[in-house]
Every structure is written in structure tokens, then in C-alpha cells.
Amino acid sequence: MIAYLLKRLAIALATLILASIVVFAVLEILPGDPARLMLGMNASADQIELLRDQMGLNAPLIWRYLHWAGGLLSLDFGRSYTYSVPVIDLVRERLAVSLPLALIALALSTVIAIPVGLFSASRRGRAGDTISMGAAQLGVAVPNFWFALMLIYVFAVWLRLVPAGGFPGWSAGIWPALKSLLLPAVALALPQAAILARVTRSALIEVLNEDYIRTARAKGLPYRTVLWRHALRNAMIPVLTILGLQFAFLLAGTIIIENVFYLPGLGRLVFQAITQRDLIVVESVVMLLVAAVIAVNLLVDFSYAAVDPRLRSRS
Amino acid sequence: MKLWKTILAAAVLTLAAAGTSAFAARTDLVIGIPLEPPHLDPTAGAAAAIREVTYANVFEGLTRIGPNSEVLPDLAESWTVSDDGKVYTFKLHTGVKFHDGADFSADDVKFSLDRARAENSLNAQKQLFAAIDKVEVVDPATVKITLTHPQGGFLYNMGWGDAVIVSPKSADTNKEKPVGTGPFKFDSWAKGSSITLVKSDHYWGAPVFLEKVEFRIVPDAAAAVPALLSGDIQAFPFFDPDSVAQVKDDPRFKVVVGATEGETILSINNKQPPFDKLQVRQAISYALDRKAIIDGASAGLGLPIGSHMSPTNKYYVDLTGRYPHDVAKAKELLKEAGLENGFKATLKLPPPSYARLGGEIIASELRDVGINLEIIPVEWAQWLDQVFTKKDYDLTIVSHTEPNDIDIYSRKDYYFNYDNPTFNKVIADLDVTTDEAKRKELYAEAQKILADDAVVGFLYELPKVGVWDAKLQGLWENAPIPANDLTKVKWSE
Amino acid sequence: MTLHIDIPEETLGGILAKAFRNTAFLTGFVISVLILLMAATSYVWTPYDVTKLVIADKTQGPSLAHWFGTDHFGRDILSMVMVGARNSIAVALVAVGIGMGVGVPLGAFAAARGGLVDEALMRINDLVFAFPALLSAIMITAIFGPGAVNAIIAIGIFNIPVFARVARAGALAIWPREFILAARAAGKSSTQITIEHVLPNIATLLLVQGTIQFALGILAEAGLSYLGLGAQPPMPSWGRMLFDAQTRMVAAPWMAIFPGMAIVVTVLGLNLLGDGIADILDPKSRRQR
């Protein structure tokens, strides 16, 4: 057991280090000079050299990698070229948008998906099941940015119920801030809910076929009790796994939605940083997201080990 | 019961609030800007977005540029110029304070100008200060600037955003927390989202009407339209012309079309075969249908040009008839150049919609005469690097927004790769000619040479399209420089 | 998402009979064939020429002359949806091809060898999986420039580990089977066994995963093009059409509605097809879904 966990941990760390080398190397070959971009068309070559020196862009490659990677470890991500503030501050500010957005989307998706999955599973093969699973199929097929565009024009432009985009900041009050996250969260949640509903349904059906459920039914327990008390609890394991993966996906995968609603989140930070050649921001945020994915995967591995006795005995 | 009371009280409060706001004019404003400034120090970066927030609002210079490109007094209430045109003596306003409470005096002027022209200065427009020989403090309210040679545009130069006066105390922190002498002071900056300014308590000049202004960053036009329609944002001084159709019939908004100094051109790499052949460049000029380009890429707004000069400029000569849209003529010229079977080339397009949309139309028009263009969209960073610096391109579309900049065609190693001694001579003559009639003649000749050589494809003058709430007054119609001057902006009602 | 299905041991007739009774399969099959037909038709005929700009006819609503209306350059949207189909399909298909072409041999090889080779390959897989796909696709297009080819590469790279995992899992399930043991006893090399026995037996598994990735590829292409990083003009693609439509939602909503619907219908069709195939070929899955 311990040996297994240690091995997983070592693998995760190795992946992280490899990933950092890949990220650094890839960004080094991005075309375009950040110093030239900052100073514009009228700047002289000398001024650009001066700025490059100030930004530390003229140092040798290896030294810059070690400097950057060392900084990551101590949570010192360096300073943004374009904003000239510590990257960690930028990330913290952006997380204040992306994290709640991902959480709301996840909550919405769960609140929609689990009842639908439950309903479908309990009505397997009947009209209700076919309709809800058909809807889920549709949900998976709709591109979320297109759905977002439609939502904006119905709820923001036409009905004027919520803002069309932007984020007032949490200082403007909880409600205005939440309101501006509502449409993006719905747009993000829909395809996730569709996937989750399907997983919930098949997990439930699988559990319902297990012997102990049959036994419970044979004992004369009502179907509802069996479904709620026994089946749902056992079906939660695959559902939670998917939820964990979806969370990592939501955190990283909001780039398009954040652009549609011009939300100042992590995804848009990276998108803008790429076009502005703010390499240090791109490197740091990508690494952070990669680390998040690896951490979630590791947690999933660990929870499997905790749940599955066969894994516990294997080492 | 108690709950009901609370709700009732809240409702009454809301009604009362609604009532007052209906009578008093609004004092807040949310302005949409397309790009987020990298920082807020106009003396240390080229980005137009810095000026769009700070110019005339937070920072002030000795002089300032008005809505129609005129030079107005600002921190200097008056000035005198010596007879030889080399010594400028500025009389400064007194009782002026920086936002942090520091007093403004002639020392700050000397500090700011010396800093901007210093050896290690990162000022993006150092050429503005090139003529300055020395800056002297005569007394706290008088400053004397001596030039190395007379410079006609010196007062205009001192009105640029790059020449604003900063305080030695706050100069190093202006990027994050700008401190100036203007009517608005910096309040907060939510990175990636918005920048807020509030009215300064002790402004020296005429009081402003707005209490609070938020500049909200809306990078793409897709988000700009719904934000405007839903009332989240009340003004877009620089609106994408391509989106005008979406709001022009809505009585809630005013669409204001003004002029810029932006000649939008199809730049050609004059050294890159086959574009080194005059016939090929002329064929391209004949192949272009300016009306279709203006209609398709700029919503029909913008004046066609025939050379590198704004139609609003006093030196402008109309050369738009030089190359009428003529596909047969274009094909004939290509045949003369030995390219009757056409050829392939690339078209690199920077992000603005005039380039991306115009590029698609131009590619289609050139295809009609046998030139097949591969469209390559590039970001500004890549454009500056590949096209502007390394001259690695065939064709590109860009708007040259600097005022009166026909001399760029005579610059050595400029990205057009154009080198015509006759043209260079005309520009050199212009530099030393003061007689107005003669200057006019020379400018006309310069425009004609460029048109005859078909150096680039001249398209149209970029319009400045502003869209804002119909009840809002005082925003600039034209854009002589990048700025959102809010000193006269107010809500009617 | 990866699927686990068993190998069918049925007659062709039995499978066909099941297929005709499976609504998901039938619906998906009909939709997919119709979309393919539409794409194929566009090579020989479209109502209008999509490369010809008619600025005078720009942004006109749906009419008898233009069923789906016209875009900002006066092009016929119906014609563009037809031509766009082949670009969207081509990008997704080639991306699946890359994923299968590289991923399947890798996965099968890992399963055949086991041990360190397996471990190393799977770790590289993990590495690619750790990168958020869309983010990485944006980085790739930022480096090499936007365009259909780079979009294919960006999407294709992220298909590789998916197919590698499926192929490996499928192959690992096959290896302990008796007929493999027999082949081993007959002295066949592991490569031979992989080609002759393992791959044919995991083909349906790969087919199902292929349909899923195909559908995901169409969505990914649309997303990249929506950000302006995918297919470039003058060739229309559905995502590119949405990119053009996003700034004109109020004045010309039809520019967004029709290409969006095309994406939804196609992805829906492919997903139904994939589900249907899995259902038909796997008796156990009938019970599970």
C-alpha cells in the first residue's frame, strides 16, 4: 500500500518536472520579442536591448530555466513583463474569478445531472429515460460557446436580466458578482451536466444489477429505498471520479467562455499573455494548471487505493 | 411580520433612490476600451491604451492637444518664444497639487523632461525631446527650455501623452498607481477587467462633471455590442466600424463618425520579387475595388485615398482617380510583366478588423486577376517582429496613424523596402522649406510620386467611430491622438 | 472517456438485425450519412460560389434566394455550411487518423512488451494528458501560426494518448486469451500476434472510440476556429463561420444559428452512431446503458 502510494507520488513528480521542461522549451520558441512589443514602432535598437537586459531576457537559457523553476518551488513566479507586477498576484486575482466560476458550474452540473441520472436509471427503457438521455445527447453535442452566445442574446440583450459580460469584482458585492457569473456558469455546466447524467445513470444501473441490491429487493424493501439508500451511495464512486476530473477541466477549460463573457479569469489571462508575449505569465499559469491536473489525478489514484481492497494488498 | 417590514423598508428605500436619480443628472460613467493598458505610466510605454485612460484625465503636460488637433495651454498658462525660435519660457499655473498632495512647481517640469530625454530613458517617443538642449528653473512658476535648433512642432510635441509632468516622489510607482495633476485620480485597477478613476478633490482647473469613471476592458467586438445594448457600458469611443450596423438604428445610442490620421494601406515589400516590378504593383492597384473594401471592411465609413495623405490634411491632393478598379487593365499589366499565368504570394494580417476583413476582400479581388494570396493572420508581436522589423513578408494591411507621416517612405530600411532618390530629395527639400506655397507644391509632388510608383495599395482613411448613450455629451468626435478626454463629459437630463 | 466492451462473437446477420432494431444507431447512421452526402455534394455543386464575395448583398436574412441568408461579404450561408462541412470533417478525421496511427501502435506495443517499455510509454501518455488540451492547442497555434493544418496537429496530438490507452487496455484483455497462447506456442513473434490476432479483436473498440474522438474533434475545431486560430479564409469552416458571426449577432443572427445547428446535428449524429455501435456489438452494454 505505502509502496504503491509512494510510486504514484514519484511518478507525479517526474511528470511535473518533465512538464516544466516542455513548457519552458515550447515558450522559448514562440516568435516575437516582448521588449519590442512594449516599446512600439518608434523605439531604437539600443532602447530595446536595454529593456531586454532589464527583463533578464539576455541571460543564458539554462540559467533562466533554473531560475524560473526554482522560483516556482518557492511560489515566486517572477514578474509579469506587461503588467510589471508579481505573477502570483495576477494569478491570485484571476483565481478569484475562475475558481468560483468553476465551482458554480460544477455545482450546477451536479444539481442537474444527479437527479436526471437517477430518474433515468429508475425508469430504464421507458419514455422518461429515452427523453432525458436524448436531452443529454443533445447537451453533449452543443458547443458551449455557441450556447453562451444564445444565452447572452436571450437573457442579457433581450430580457436584460443579467449582465452580458464583464465582472464587477467581489468588492461590488456578492450578488452583482454572482449575477455576472451566472450565464457563464450555465454555459459551462450544460455539457458537463450531460456527461455526468450519463455516467450517473450507467453507474446506477450497474449497481442495481449487483447481487446485494437484488437481495435487498428480495427482502421486500421498496424500490425507492433501495435506490436512494443503497444504490446511489455505491454509484457515487465513479461519479465522484468524473466530478474531480471535470473540476480540473473546468478550471483550465474556461478559456473560450471567459472570452465570450470577457471575464478576467485565469483562462483569459493566459490567452492574452500569449498574444502579448508575456512568456513568464504563460509559463507560470500553464504549469499551475498542469500541476492541478496531476494533483487531481493523484488524489483519484489515492482514493481508489483507499476504496479498492485489491489495490491495497498489491504493492 | 418583522420580515415584511424589512422588505417594505427596503422597497421604499429603493424607490427613493430611483426617485432622486431621475432628477439629478448621472455622475458616473462606464467606458469600454478595446485593449487593457500594460501599465498606467504614459512616459514608459507605447501602448495607446495607457493614454486612453490617463491623458488629460490623470496626467497633464505643459500643453495639451485639443479635440481638433489644436495646441492648448495646460499646466503652462502661457508662454513666450524667443525671436530665434530656440528659447521657450513657460509661465506655470500656481496652486496646483499632485494627487498625493505634493505641490507642483517648475522643479517637477525639469525633472520630468530631463528624465524623459535621459540616456537610459525608456520613453517610447524619445524623438519628441530630441531638440531640447537644456531645461532651466527660473522660479517656481517659470521654466525656460532651450532648443538646439528651432522646431515648429515643439509646443505640439509637449502636448503628447509621453511628455506629461510627473512628480519625482511618485515617478517610479506610476505604472501601478499613477499620480498626476489632472481632474481625476486613480482609484483602483482590477487586472483584466477594469480601471476606475474618481474625481480629484483639489483640482486646480475648471471642475469636471463626473464623479466616477470606470474604463472597462472589452477586447472583442462580439462582447462590445451586447454590453452596450444591455446598458452595462455606456460609451465606446473607439468602436469597431464593422459592428456599427448592430446599433445604428437604435435611438438609445449615438453613432459619431470622426476622422483619424490613419492611412490604411496594403503595404507591399518592394524588394520582394515579383513586387519589385512596377507593372505588378500597378496591376495590384488596378485590381483593388476601394468601394467594396470600404463597404465590406468598414461598414461604408472612411474616405478613399490615392496616396499617403489624409483627405482632411491641408496638403492633400486627390489621386484616387489614378488607378480606377479595372480588372482587364490589371491582367494586361501582369502579362507585360511576364506573369500572365498569375502567381502566389502571402498576405500577413494583424488583428484589427480593418486588416482581417479587408484582407479577405483584397484576397478575393486579387484572385480575380490571377494573384493567389495565402492569408496568414498574425498577432501584433509577430507583426512587429516579422513584418516591421525583419521585413519578412509579401503583402500586409496596416493603418499608419501618425499624423502627417509621408516621410516614412524616405526612411532608410523602412519595411516597405522602397528607395527612390527623387522622392527622398523632395522630402529633404521639405525639411528646409518654410515657404507655405512651396511646401504645398512639394507635398503634392511627393504624393504623386508614391501614386505613380504604386509603392503600396492606397485604400482609405480609417474612420474613428464612437458609439455612446444618446444622453452623453462632451466626448471627442475625432481622434488626433489616442485619448479619452473626460474633462467636459456630462449627462444631459 | 474510454469504453470497455467485449469482443462480439456473432454472425453478420445477427448484428445487422440488431442494428435495424437500434434507434440510436439508426438515427446516428442516417444523420452521419446525410452530413457526408452534403459534404460530398459540395464538391460538385453548391447553390452559390463560396469564394465569390458580393458585398452589395451582405447580411441579408433568410429568403427564397438564400435559404439560410447571407454573411457579411454577401456569401450564401447554405453554400458555406455545405462547404464548411468538408473542412470540419477533414480536420476532425485527420486528427483521428493521427491519434489512431500513432496511438494504436504505441498502445499495442506497450501491451505486448509490458514491463519497463509499457511503464515508460504510459508515463509519456500521462504527461500529455496532464496538459489541458485546449490551452495547449492555443499554444501550438500561437507558435506555428493559426491555420487548418496546425489545428489538425494540435487536436491530433491530444488524440494520441486516448487511442494509446484504449488500444493498450483492449490488448491487455486479449493477451491472456487461449488463442493467443496457442499462437505463442506455435512460435509466432509478439509483433505477428499483435497484427494477426490482437488488432482485429480490438477493432470495434477502436471504431467506437474513433467516433467519439471524431465528434470531439469537430467540437475542438469549432472552438479553435471560434478563437480565430483554426481554418483561415477563404475556405469556410463551421467554427470560422461562428467566429465571423459573433460580432453580428444582433444584425444577422442567422449567421450564428445555422452553422451552430450544423455542428450540433453532426456531433449528435456521430455520438448516437458510436453509442449504437457499442450497443450492438456488446451484449453486456445493453444492460449497462
PDB file of N, CA and C in Angstrom, chain A residues 39 42-52 54, chain B residues 41-45 111-130 162-163 172 175:
ATOM      1  N   LEU A  39       7.703  48.578 -26.364  1.00  0.00           N
ATOM      2  CA  LEU A  39       8.173  49.925 -26.700  1.00  0.00           C
ATOM      3  C   LEU A  39       7.621  50.457 -28.017  1.00  0.00           C
ATOM      4  N   ASN A  42       8.468  53.117 -32.649  1.00  0.00           N
ATOM      5  CA  ASN A  42       9.418  54.217 -32.697  1.00  0.00           C
ATOM      6  C   ASN A  42      10.665  54.008 -31.837  1.00  0.00           C
ATOM      7  N   ALA A  43      10.738  52.895 -31.129  1.00  0.00           N
ATOM      8  CA  ALA A  43      11.857  52.683 -30.219  1.00  0.00           C
ATOM      9  C   ALA A  43      13.121  52.287 -30.986  1.00  0.00           C
ATOM     10  N   SER A  44      14.270  52.686 -30.447  1.00  0.00           N
ATOM     11  CA  SER A  44      15.533  52.351 -31.113  1.00  0.00           C
ATOM     12  C   SER A  44      16.022  50.991 -30.639  1.00  0.00           C
ATOM     13  N   ALA A  45      16.970  50.443 -31.401  1.00  0.00           N
ATOM     14  CA  ALA A  45      17.514  49.126 -31.064  1.00  0.00           C
ATOM     15  C   ALA A  45      18.188  49.148 -29.693  1.00  0.00           C
ATOM     16  N   ASP A  46      18.844  50.275 -29.363  1.00  0.00           N
ATOM     17  CA  ASP A  46      19.525  50.386 -28.074  1.00  0.00           C
ATOM     18  C   ASP A  46      18.539  50.319 -26.919  1.00  0.00           C
ATOM     19  N   GLN A  47      17.428  51.051 -27.073  1.00  0.00           N
ATOM     20  CA  GLN A  47      16.416  51.056 -26.015  1.00  0.00           C
ATOM     21  C   GLN A  47      15.888  49.641 -25.785  1.00  0.00           C
ATOM     22  N   ILE A  48      15.706  48.904 -26.909  1.00  0.00           N
ATOM     23  CA  ILE A  48      15.161  47.557 -26.789  1.00  0.00           C
ATOM     24  C   ILE A  48      16.151  46.637 -26.078  1.00  0.00           C
ATOM     25  N   GLU A  49      17.439  46.785 -26.446  1.00  0.00           N
ATOM     26  CA  GLU A  49      18.482  45.997 -25.770  1.00  0.00           C
ATOM     27  C   GLU A  49      18.463  46.264 -24.267  1.00  0.00           C
ATOM     28  N   LEU A  50      18.340  47.560 -23.934  1.00  0.00           N
ATOM     29  CA  LEU A  50      18.335  47.989 -22.529  1.00  0.00           C
ATOM     30  C   LEU A  50      17.192  47.318 -21.777  1.00  0.00           C
ATOM     31  N   LEU A  51      16.019  47.330 -22.409  1.00  0.00           N
ATOM     32  CA  LEU A  51      14.847  46.746 -21.759  1.00  0.00           C
ATOM     33  C   LEU A  51      14.995  45.237 -21.650  1.00  0.00           C
ATOM     34  N   ARG A  52      15.559  44.612 -22.705  1.00  0.00           N
ATOM     35  CA  ARG A  52      15.766  43.165 -22.663  1.00  0.00           C
ATOM     36  C   ARG A  52      16.669  42.790 -21.487  1.00  0.00           C
ATOM     37  N   GLN A  54      17.024  44.559 -18.733  1.00  0.00           N
ATOM     38  CA  GLN A  54      16.246  44.764 -17.507  1.00  0.00           C
ATOM     39  C   GLN A  54      15.302  43.603 -17.231  1.00  0.00           C
TER      40      GLN A  54
ATOM     41  N   ASP B  41       1.693  54.219 -16.897  1.00  0.00           N
ATOM     42  CA  ASP B  41       2.666  55.300 -16.978  1.00  0.00           C
ATOM     43  C   ASP B  41       2.919  55.663 -18.441  1.00  0.00           C
ATOM     44  N   PRO B  42       2.340  56.783 -18.916  1.00  0.00           N
ATOM     45  CA  PRO B  42       2.492  57.138 -20.331  1.00  0.00           C
ATOM     46  C   PRO B  42       3.923  57.524 -20.700  1.00  0.00           C
ATOM     47  N   THR B  43       4.789  57.720 -19.708  1.00  0.00           N
ATOM     48  CA  THR B  43       6.168  58.094 -20.032  1.00  0.00           C
ATOM     49  C   THR B  43       7.060  56.861 -20.163  1.00  0.00           C
ATOM     50  N   ALA B  44       6.472  55.677 -20.098  1.00  0.00           N
ATOM     51  CA  ALA B  44       7.308  54.468 -20.155  1.00  0.00           C
ATOM     52  C   ALA B  44       6.676  53.350 -20.964  1.00  0.00           C
ATOM     53  N   GLY B  45       5.960  53.671 -22.030  1.00  0.00           N
ATOM     54  CA  GLY B  45       5.378  52.612 -22.846  1.00  0.00           C
ATOM     55  C   GLY B  45       4.640  53.219 -24.016  1.00  0.00           C
ATOM     56  N   PHE B 111      12.378  67.995 -13.837  1.00  0.00           N
ATOM     57  CA  PHE B 111      12.581  66.579 -13.536  1.00  0.00           C
ATOM     58  C   PHE B 111      11.989  65.694 -14.637  1.00  0.00           C
ATOM     59  N   SER B 112      10.748  65.980 -15.010  1.00  0.00           N
ATOM     60  CA  SER B 112      10.044  65.114 -15.969  1.00  0.00           C
ATOM     61  C   SER B 112      10.713  65.134 -17.334  1.00  0.00           C
ATOM     62  N   LEU B 113      11.064  66.327 -17.808  1.00  0.00           N
ATOM     63  CA  LEU B 113      11.647  66.412 -19.148  1.00  0.00           C
ATOM     64  C   LEU B 113      13.057  65.825 -19.167  1.00  0.00           C
ATOM     65  N   ASP B 114      13.839  66.099 -18.119  1.00  0.00           N
ATOM     66  CA  ASP B 114      15.194  65.530 -18.073  1.00  0.00           C
ATOM     67  C   ASP B 114      15.146  64.013 -18.000  1.00  0.00           C
ATOM     68  N   ARG B 115      14.158  63.512 -17.270  1.00  0.00           N
ATOM     69  CA  ARG B 115      14.008  62.064 -17.126  1.00  0.00           C
ATOM     70  C   ARG B 115      13.652  61.441 -18.473  1.00  0.00           C
ATOM     71  N   ALA B 116      12.760  62.097 -19.195  1.00  0.00           N
ATOM     72  CA  ALA B 116      12.291  61.528 -20.459  1.00  0.00           C
ATOM     73  C   ALA B 116      13.389  61.483 -21.508  1.00  0.00           C
ATOM     74  N   ARG B 117      14.327  62.475 -21.463  1.00  0.00           N
ATOM     75  CA  ARG B 117      15.338  62.521 -22.523  1.00  0.00           C
ATOM     76  C   ARG B 117      16.677  61.961 -22.064  1.00  0.00           C
ATOM     77  N   ALA B 118      16.717  61.405 -20.874  1.00  0.00           N
ATOM     78  CA  ALA B 118      17.974  60.858 -20.344  1.00  0.00           C
ATOM     79  C   ALA B 118      18.456  59.672 -21.178  1.00  0.00           C
ATOM     80  N   GLU B 119      19.747  59.387 -21.011  1.00  0.00           N
ATOM     81  CA  GLU B 119      20.383  58.301 -21.755  1.00  0.00           C
ATOM     82  C   GLU B 119      19.625  56.974 -21.588  1.00  0.00           C
ATOM     83  N   ASN B 120      19.314  56.647 -20.345  1.00  0.00           N
ATOM     84  CA  ASN B 120      18.705  55.342 -20.065  1.00  0.00           C
ATOM     85  C   ASN B 120      17.168  55.402 -20.010  1.00  0.00           C
ATOM     86  N   SER B 121      16.606  56.432 -20.633  1.00  0.00           N
ATOM     87  CA  SER B 121      15.153  56.582 -20.590  1.00  0.00           C
ATOM     88  C   SER B 121      14.464  55.516 -21.434  1.00  0.00           C
ATOM     89  N   LEU B 122      13.332  55.027 -20.928  1.00  0.00           N
ATOM     90  CA  LEU B 122      12.572  54.049 -21.702  1.00  0.00           C
ATOM     91  C   LEU B 122      11.336  54.705 -22.323  1.00  0.00           C
ATOM     92  N   ASN B 123      11.378  56.032 -22.445  1.00  0.00           N
ATOM     93  CA  ASN B 123      10.269  56.735 -23.077  1.00  0.00           C
ATOM     94  C   ASN B 123      10.119  56.250 -24.511  1.00  0.00           C
ATOM     95  N   ALA B 124       8.875  55.912 -24.884  1.00  0.00           N
ATOM     96  CA  ALA B 124       8.664  55.298 -26.200  1.00  0.00           C
ATOM     97  C   ALA B 124       8.758  56.305 -27.333  1.00  0.00           C
ATOM     98  N   GLN B 125       8.694  57.612 -27.033  1.00  0.00           N
ATOM     99  CA  GLN B 125       8.759  58.627 -28.084  1.00  0.00           C
ATOM    100  C   GLN B 125       9.893  59.610 -27.786  1.00  0.00           C
ATOM    101  N   LYS B 126      11.096  59.089 -27.628  1.00  0.00           N
ATOM    102  CA  LYS B 126      12.216  59.949 -27.265  1.00  0.00           C
ATOM    103  C   LYS B 126      12.470  61.058 -28.272  1.00  0.00           C
ATOM    104  N   GLN B 127      12.069  60.819 -29.523  1.00  0.00           N
ATOM    105  CA  GLN B 127      12.324  61.838 -30.554  1.00  0.00           C
ATOM    106  C   GLN B 127      11.614  63.150 -30.259  1.00  0.00           C
ATOM    107  N   LEU B 128      10.549  63.108 -29.431  1.00  0.00           N
ATOM    108  CA  LEU B 128       9.832  64.333 -29.090  1.00  0.00           C
ATOM    109  C   LEU B 128      10.739  65.324 -28.373  1.00  0.00           C
ATOM    110  N   PHE B 129      11.690  64.785 -27.641  1.00  0.00           N
ATOM    111  CA  PHE B 129      12.535  65.613 -26.783  1.00  0.00           C
ATOM    112  C   PHE B 129      13.911  65.842 -27.402  1.00  0.00           C
ATOM    113  N   ALA B 130      14.115  65.337 -28.617  1.00  0.00           N
ATOM    114  CA  ALA B 130      15.452  65.350 -29.219  1.00  0.00           C
ATOM    115  C   ALA B 130      16.001  66.768 -29.385  1.00  0.00           C
ATOM    116  N   ASP B 162       3.323  61.308 -23.854  1.00  0.00           N
ATOM    117  CA  ASP B 162       4.645  60.903 -23.389  1.00  0.00           C
ATOM    118  C   ASP B 162       5.379  62.041 -22.690  1.00  0.00           C
ATOM    119  N   ALA B 163       4.844  63.288 -22.837  1.00  0.00           N
ATOM    120  CA  ALA B 163       5.547  64.454 -22.287  1.00  0.00           C
ATOM    121  C   ALA B 163       4.843  65.006 -21.056  1.00  0.00           C
ATOM    122  N   ASP B 172       8.368  56.623  -9.960  1.00  0.00           N
ATOM    123  CA  ASP B 172       8.711  55.210 -10.091  1.00  0.00           C
ATOM    124  C   ASP B 172       7.532  54.276  -9.852  1.00  0.00           C
ATOM    125  N   LYS B 175       3.452  53.323 -12.782  1.00  0.00           N
ATOM    126  CA  LYS B 175       2.966  52.204 -13.576  1.00  0.00           C
ATOM    127  C   LYS B 175       1.783  51.538 -12.901  1.00  0.00           C
TER     128      LYS B 175
END
